[in-house]
Tab-separated table of C-alpha atoms and ligand atoms in Angstrom:
chain	number	residue	atom	x	y	z
N	41	UNK	CA	46.919	84.386	8.835
N	42	UNK	CA	47.219	84.932	12.578
N	43	UNK	CA	47.710	80.973	13.634
N	44	UNK	CA	51.387	80.467	12.119
N	45	UNK	CA	53.299	78.349	14.496
N	46	UNK	CA	55.751	79.878	16.670
N	47	UNK	CA	59.099	79.718	15.567
N	48	UNK	CA	62.036	82.298	14.979
N	49	UNK	CA	62.590	83.353	11.267
N	50	UNK	CA	64.162	80.764	8.947
N	51	UNK	CA	66.470	81.969	5.911
N	52	UNK	CA	65.918	80.301	3.053
N	53	UNK	CA	67.961	76.963	1.987
N	54	UNK	CA	71.084	77.683	0.269
N	55	UNK	CA	71.495	77.983	-3.205
N	56	UNK	CA	67.935	78.955	-3.580
N	57	UNK	CA	65.936	79.851	-6.219
N	58	UNK	CA	65.003	82.653	-8.591
N	59	UNK	CA	62.534	85.258	-7.949
N	60	UNK	CA	59.824	83.182	-9.600
N	61	UNK	CA	60.066	80.410	-7.561
N	62	UNK	CA	58.249	82.392	-4.849
N	63	UNK	CA	54.826	82.831	-4.870
N	64	UNK	CA	54.799	86.376	-2.764
N	65	UNK	CA	57.794	88.944	-3.342
N	66	UNK	CA	57.851	91.638	-1.234
N	67	UNK	CA	60.224	94.665	-2.150
N	68	UNK	CA	60.974	97.869	0.611
N	69	UNK	CA	63.009	100.749	-0.548
N	70	UNK	CA	64.668	102.412	2.495
N	71	UNK	CA	66.762	105.663	2.533
N	72	UNK	CA	69.430	104.350	5.396
N	73	UNK	CA	70.243	101.284	7.305
N	74	UNK	CA	67.760	100.969	10.681
N	75	UNK	CA	65.099	102.646	8.693
N	76	UNK	CA	63.831	99.051	7.561
N	77	UNK	CA	64.394	97.362	10.960
N	78	UNK	CA	62.438	100.232	12.663
N	79	UNK	CA	59.689	100.737	10.276
N	80	UNK	CA	59.098	97.111	8.617
N	81	UNK	CA	61.392	94.933	11.173
N	82	UNK	CA	58.137	92.832	12.106
N	83	UNK	CA	56.743	92.298	8.562
N	84	UNK	CA	59.873	91.365	6.992
N	85	UNK	CA	60.437	88.685	9.671
N	86	UNK	CA	56.537	87.595	9.354
N	87	UNK	CA	56.988	87.157	5.203
N	88	UNK	CA	60.355	85.564	5.496
N	89	UNK	CA	59.380	82.830	7.763
N	90	UNK	CA	56.421	82.547	5.582
N	91	UNK	CA	58.659	81.825	2.859
N	92	UNK	CA	57.819	84.913	0.508
N	93	UNK	CA	60.872	86.374	-1.075
N	94	UNK	CA	61.363	89.618	0.656
N	95	UNK	CA	63.817	91.919	-0.947
N	96	UNK	CA	65.204	95.374	0.893
N	97	UNK	CA	66.583	98.015	-1.468
N	98	UNK	CA	68.684	100.589	0.861
N	99	UNK	CA	69.271	104.112	-1.106
N	100	UNK	CA	72.568	105.377	1.099
N	101	UNK	CA	74.984	103.600	3.473
N	102	UNK	CA	74.099	106.216	6.539
N	103	UNK	CA	77.240	107.736	6.321
N	104	UNK	CA	76.003	111.194	8.367
N	105	UNK	CA	74.405	109.043	11.136
N	106	UNK	CA	75.202	110.461	14.278
N	107	UNK	CA	77.262	107.812	16.652
N	108	UNK	CA	75.826	106.800	19.658
N	109	UNK	CA	78.412	104.489	21.406
N	110	UNK	CA	81.513	106.436	22.743
N	111	UNK	CA	83.824	103.801	22.141
N	112	UNK	CA	82.830	104.190	18.132
N	113	UNK	CA	82.660	107.992	17.665
N	114	UNK	CA	85.886	107.995	15.399
N	115	UNK	CA	83.432	106.352	12.733
N	116	UNK	CA	81.824	109.848	12.200
N	117	UNK	CA	82.214	111.491	8.919
N	118	UNK	CA	84.137	114.586	10.623
N	119	UNK	CA	86.538	112.304	12.142
N	120	UNK	CA	87.365	108.582	9.998
N	121	UNK	CA	84.062	108.789	7.919
N	122	UNK	CA	83.800	105.258	7.729
N	123	UNK	CA	80.392	104.759	9.567
N	124	UNK	CA	79.152	103.734	6.011
N	125	UNK	CA	80.805	100.776	5.689
N	126	UNK	CA	80.007	100.211	9.445
N	127	UNK	CA	76.832	100.600	8.800
N	128	UNK	CA	76.645	98.093	5.957
N	129	UNK	CA	77.590	95.220	8.235
N	130	UNK	CA	75.529	96.415	10.884
N	131	UNK	CA	72.432	95.870	8.255
N	132	UNK	CA	74.111	92.140	7.581
N	133	UNK	CA	73.552	91.799	10.946
N	134	UNK	CA	70.227	92.966	11.078
N	135	UNK	CA	68.857	91.078	7.881
N	136	UNK	CA	70.352	87.701	9.797
N	137	UNK	CA	67.925	88.546	12.709
N	138	UNK	CA	64.784	89.052	10.563
N	139	UNK	CA	65.793	86.055	7.907
N	140	UNK	CA	66.101	88.386	5.195
N	141	UNK	CA	68.686	87.196	2.450
N	142	UNK	CA	68.013	89.516	-0.468
N	143	UNK	CA	69.226	92.771	0.401
N	144	UNK	CA	70.883	95.557	-2.188
N	145	UNK	CA	72.201	99.063	-2.093
N	146	UNK	CA	70.395	101.176	-4.724
N	147	UNK	CA	73.002	101.597	-7.689
N	148	UNK	CA	75.635	99.466	-5.335
N	149	UNK	CA	77.189	99.958	-1.930
N	150	UNK	CA	77.937	103.743	-1.953
N	151	UNK	CA	76.575	104.956	-5.025
N	152	UNK	CA	74.489	107.371	-3.441
N	153	UNK	CA	75.433	109.090	0.138
N	154	UNK	CA	73.402	110.259	2.904
N	155	UNK	CA	72.598	113.622	2.733
N	156	UNK	CA	72.311	114.453	6.096
N	157	UNK	CA	69.438	116.466	7.476
N	158	UNK	CA	67.692	118.688	5.542
N	159	UNK	CA	69.677	122.226	5.412
N	160	UNK	CA	72.886	120.829	6.344
N	161	UNK	CA	75.838	121.400	3.854
N	162	UNK	CA	76.050	117.719	3.320
N	163	UNK	CA	72.638	118.268	1.444
N	164	UNK	CA	74.617	119.988	-1.424
N	165	UNK	CA	77.605	117.333	-2.083
N	166	UNK	CA	77.487	115.889	-5.550
N	167	UNK	CA	77.210	112.633	-4.489
N	168	UNK	CA	74.466	113.325	-2.069
N	169	UNK	CA	71.413	110.717	-2.912
N	170	UNK	CA	69.211	114.231	-2.461
N	171	UNK	CA	71.468	115.448	-5.362
N	172	UNK	CA	70.758	112.390	-7.587
N	173	UNK	CA	68.536	112.987	-10.789
N	174	UNK	CA	65.293	111.146	-10.045
N	175	UNK	CA	64.574	109.036	-13.130
N	176	UNK	CA	68.290	108.223	-12.942
N	177	UNK	CA	67.883	106.918	-9.701
N	178	UNK	CA	65.029	105.338	-10.143
N	179	UNK	CA	66.679	103.231	-12.855
N	180	UNK	CA	68.372	101.621	-10.753
N	181	UNK	CA	65.406	100.666	-8.480
N	182	UNK	CA	63.863	99.768	-12.224
N	183	UNK	CA	66.154	96.756	-12.587
N	184	UNK	CA	65.450	95.382	-9.379
N	185	UNK	CA	61.825	95.332	-9.883
N	186	UNK	CA	62.153	93.797	-13.224
N	187	UNK	CA	64.441	91.321	-11.860
N	188	UNK	CA	62.424	90.416	-8.612
N	189	UNK	CA	58.663	91.657	-10.222
N	190	UNK	CA	57.274	92.315	-6.498
N	191	UNK	CA	53.325	92.074	-5.950
N	192	UNK	CA	54.086	94.417	-3.146
N	193	UNK	CA	56.286	97.599	-2.431
N	194	UNK	CA	56.343	99.519	0.960
N	195	UNK	CA	58.007	102.829	1.219
N	196	UNK	CA	57.417	106.281	2.752
N	197	UNK	CA	54.566	109.099	2.507
N	198	UNK	CA	55.380	112.451	0.312
N	199	UNK	CA	57.182	113.833	3.147
N	200	UNK	CA	59.416	110.593	3.783
N	201	UNK	CA	57.762	110.445	7.293
N	202	UNK	CA	59.490	113.097	9.204
N	203	UNK	CA	61.466	115.438	6.209
N	204	UNK	CA	64.747	113.757	6.126
N	205	UNK	CA	66.078	114.554	2.491
N	206	UNK	CA	67.019	110.942	2.196
N	207	UNK	CA	63.870	109.663	3.219
N	208	UNK	CA	61.914	112.135	0.913
N	209	UNK	CA	64.198	111.080	-2.086
N	210	UNK	CA	63.835	107.535	-1.492
N	211	UNK	CA	59.788	107.904	-1.441
N	212	UNK	CA	60.175	109.857	-4.954
N	213	UNK	CA	62.415	106.892	-6.270
N	214	UNK	CA	60.201	104.176	-5.353
N	215	UNK	CA	57.465	105.606	-6.706
N	216	UNK	CA	58.649	106.775	-9.894
N	217	UNK	CA	60.771	103.514	-10.516
N	218	UNK	CA	57.538	101.248	-10.060
N	219	UNK	CA	55.625	103.345	-12.328
N	220	UNK	CA	58.436	103.309	-14.942
N	221	UNK	CA	59.343	99.559	-14.325
N	222	UNK	CA	55.645	99.033	-16.026
N	223	UNK	CA	56.556	100.713	-18.943
N	224	UNK	CA	57.458	98.818	-21.417
N	225	UNK	CA	59.213	101.545	-23.515
N	226	UNK	CA	61.291	102.746	-20.804
N	227	UNK	CA	64.549	101.292	-20.731
N	228	UNK	CA	63.714	97.799	-22.250
N	229	UNK	CA	67.449	96.508	-21.475
N	230	UNK	CA	66.273	96.708	-17.976
N	231	UNK	CA	63.965	93.943	-18.349
N	232	UNK	CA	60.611	92.755	-19.226
N	233	UNK	CA	58.179	95.374	-17.835
N	234	UNK	CA	56.158	94.769	-14.583
N	235	UNK	CA	53.595	96.175	-13.327
N	236	UNK	CA	53.440	96.356	-8.895
N	237	UNK	CA	49.764	95.363	-7.967
N	238	UNK	CA	49.878	97.131	-4.504
N	239	UNK	CA	51.867	99.863	-3.110
N	240	UNK	CA	51.621	101.027	0.586
N	241	UNK	CA	53.190	103.766	2.587
N	242	UNK	CA	54.447	103.337	6.218
N	243	UNK	CA	52.478	105.117	8.641
N	244	UNK	CA	51.561	105.026	12.652
N	245	UNK	CA	48.096	105.139	13.825
N	246	UNK	CA	48.318	108.409	16.275
N	247	UNK	CA	46.047	106.736	19.229
N	248	UNK	CA	48.474	103.410	18.935
N	249	UNK	CA	51.438	106.647	19.273
N	250	UNK	CA	50.195	108.193	22.125
N	251	UNK	CA	49.306	105.315	23.804
N	252	UNK	CA	52.905	104.193	23.194
N	253	UNK	CA	54.173	107.160	24.960
N	254	UNK	CA	51.665	107.052	27.796
N	255	UNK	CA	52.828	103.245	28.555
N	256	UNK	CA	56.406	104.949	28.053
N	257	UNK	CA	55.981	107.377	30.764
N	258	UNK	CA	54.358	105.065	32.987
N	259	UNK	CA	56.942	102.091	33.118
N	260	UNK	CA	59.915	104.098	33.848
N	261	UNK	CA	63.231	103.585	31.609
N	262	UNK	CA	66.629	104.508	31.446
N	263	UNK	CA	66.200	106.807	28.761
N	264	UNK	CA	67.752	111.038	29.296
N	265	UNK	CA	64.184	112.293	28.408
N	266	UNK	CA	61.200	111.290	26.478
N	267	UNK	CA	60.495	111.809	22.748
N	268	UNK	CA	57.307	113.165	21.519
N	269	UNK	CA	54.545	112.214	19.296
N	270	UNK	CA	55.735	114.539	16.930
N	271	UNK	CA	58.856	113.230	16.404
N	272	UNK	CA	57.663	109.455	15.537
N	273	UNK	CA	57.539	109.386	11.476
N	274	UNK	CA	54.431	108.912	9.450
N	275	UNK	CA	51.815	109.828	12.344
N	276	UNK	CA	48.122	109.615	10.728
N	277	UNK	CA	44.556	109.944	11.989
N	278	UNK	CA	43.626	106.073	12.739
N	279	UNK	CA	41.098	106.274	10.053
N	280	UNK	CA	43.577	106.741	7.083
N	281	UNK	CA	45.820	103.386	8.212
N	282	UNK	CA	44.296	100.649	5.643
N	283	UNK	CA	46.482	97.553	7.012
N	284	UNK	CA	47.681	96.247	10.449
N	285	UNK	CA	50.132	93.390	10.555
N	286	UNK	CA	50.945	91.886	14.002
N	287	UNK	CA	51.527	88.091	13.911
N	288	UNK	CA	53.975	85.885	15.974
N	289	UNK	CA	55.524	87.181	18.853
N	290	UNK	CA	58.827	85.650	17.370
N	291	UNK	CA	58.669	88.321	14.522
N	292	UNK	CA	58.246	91.453	16.938
N	293	UNK	CA	61.412	89.486	19.030
N	294	UNK	CA	63.025	89.507	15.638
N	295	UNK	CA	62.292	92.909	14.734
N	296	UNK	CA	64.041	93.991	18.392
N	297	UNK	CA	66.873	91.691	17.446
N	298	UNK	CA	67.559	93.773	14.344
N	299	UNK	CA	67.068	97.032	16.120
N	300	UNK	CA	70.028	96.448	18.101
N	301	UNK	CA	71.743	95.387	15.544
N	302	UNK	CA	71.840	98.897	14.461
N	303	UNK	CA	74.129	99.707	17.453
N	304	UNK	CA	75.638	102.849	16.399
N	305	UNK	CA	72.196	104.018	15.614
N	306	UNK	CA	69.753	102.857	18.248
N	307	UNK	CA	69.729	102.284	21.881
N	308	UNK	CA	66.959	99.501	22.740
N	309	UNK	CA	65.431	98.797	26.199
N	310	UNK	CA	62.590	96.566	26.175
N	311	UNK	CA	60.061	97.507	24.594
N	312	UNK	CA	61.208	101.023	23.771
N	313	UNK	CA	64.169	102.466	22.229
N	314	UNK	CA	65.924	105.525	21.539
N	315	UNK	CA	67.692	107.475	18.344
N	316	UNK	CA	71.110	109.356	18.883
N	317	UNK	CA	68.900	112.169	20.567
N	318	UNK	CA	68.649	110.063	23.968
N	319	UNK	CA	64.852	110.526	24.037
N	320	UNK	CA	62.658	107.394	24.492
N	321	UNK	CA	60.209	106.194	22.350
N	322	UNK	CA	57.710	103.289	22.211
N	323	UNK	CA	58.948	99.964	19.543
N	324	UNK	CA	55.677	99.150	18.001
N	325	UNK	CA	54.966	95.197	17.870
N	326	UNK	CA	52.517	96.167	15.373
N	327	UNK	CA	53.218	97.784	12.071
N	328	UNK	CA	50.783	99.734	9.853
N	329	UNK	CA	50.336	101.047	6.683
N	330	UNK	CA	48.540	102.734	4.066
N	331	UNK	CA	47.154	101.315	0.860
N	332	UNK	CA	48.176	103.797	-1.920
N	333	UNK	CA	47.810	102.141	-5.354
N	334	UNK	CA	45.880	98.905	-5.769
N	335	UNK	CA	42.667	97.027	-4.598
N	336	UNK	CA	42.310	96.495	-0.969
N	337	UNK	CA	41.825	92.887	0.223
N	338	UNK	CA	39.594	93.431	2.786
N	339	UNK	CA	36.332	95.304	2.762
N	340	UNK	CA	35.794	98.895	2.795
N	341	UNK	CA	36.333	100.218	6.423
N	342	UNK	CA	38.179	97.129	7.289
N	343	UNK	CA	41.827	96.819	7.648
N	344	UNK	CA	43.966	94.182	6.053
N	345	UNK	CA	46.190	92.268	8.215
N	346	UNK	CA	47.837	91.039	4.845
N	347	UNK	CA	49.809	92.955	2.265
N	348	UNK	CA	49.610	90.310	0.317
N	349	UNK	CA	45.178	89.885	0.967
N	350	UNK	CA	43.969	89.785	-2.761
N	351	UNK	CA	46.792	89.301	-4.806
N	352	UNK	CA	46.378	85.188	-5.026
N	353	UNK	CA	44.442	85.267	-8.131
N	354	UNK	CA	45.819	88.184	-9.430
N	355	UNK	CA	49.230	86.193	-9.490
N	356	UNK	CA	47.312	83.609	-11.099
N	357	UNK	CA	46.301	85.938	-13.883
N	358	UNK	CA	49.736	87.020	-14.294
N	359	UNK	CA	51.080	83.536	-14.925
N	360	UNK	CA	48.141	82.402	-17.277
N	361	UNK	CA	48.395	85.718	-19.209
N	362	UNK	CA	52.283	84.556	-19.555
N	363	UNK	CA	51.412	81.369	-20.518
N	364	UNK	CA	48.778	82.737	-23.338
N	365	UNK	CA	51.310	84.936	-24.484
N	366	UNK	CA	53.994	81.809	-24.871
N	367	UNK	CA	51.170	80.160	-26.942
N	368	UNK	CA	50.391	82.776	-29.549
I	1009	ZN	ZN1	66.614	107.218	7.606
């Protein structure tokens, strides 16, 4: 799918269609508003533009984030504590930039609160996502999975990419949710069981990250400092990457716009960006994945360039199984 025409991501037509009307359905599970744009902005823009159903589930409002712009400092949790709702607005703007219309917060907005960095006292708040009983939080995701019936799920690795408690918990909820959604005996009131064909974890190949930092140092930039490879989440040996997505430059532009929409959290400078630590890092225009469940849609040793690769036949099988079921 590298020969798509150049056009910006288009939202689906108004009044659209139930999930079943989309032949390709992608679900992403993230911890905070902004994680989706940093990790998967290009992927989301690409599939939305190609007419797939892209569903984002964000587990918290990101209430404990640090606020970059000085003029918005009062939003912070130790002041007005209004960063969560503000970030929900930023997320809505980012989704518009990506052309994604199906966005939900796990259990509804504010159901689970940002847990703060590992070891912070906020980890222990009873409403912190880190404290959520796993099967209860996963049950909230099961309802979404059985409604949307995605063929592909994207989330973090078991370390959440970089050890943030909400990212680790988002990984656990996503994996457990996928498992429980497929079990007909788990809470049948949440809908008909559904098995997700392929599950991917976000990752970044080490060579690409190192090359990105070399570019950053050579280019000159406006950031007070530069991050290191260890600051980038999910860095893995190149050999562990199983899928790499690029596509139309419009998708990279949409990713950049979506990241800018998270104005309290991200400062974007051309092909680079910084989080609240003010350390510049490369903004990647190719996104990488590791397939951890399901059948690869490319030959052994060859990276997929489409997360749905090999799924067409399986969709057909699911449909015909349902028709046979109905005929019995
Ligand atoms: Zn996050």
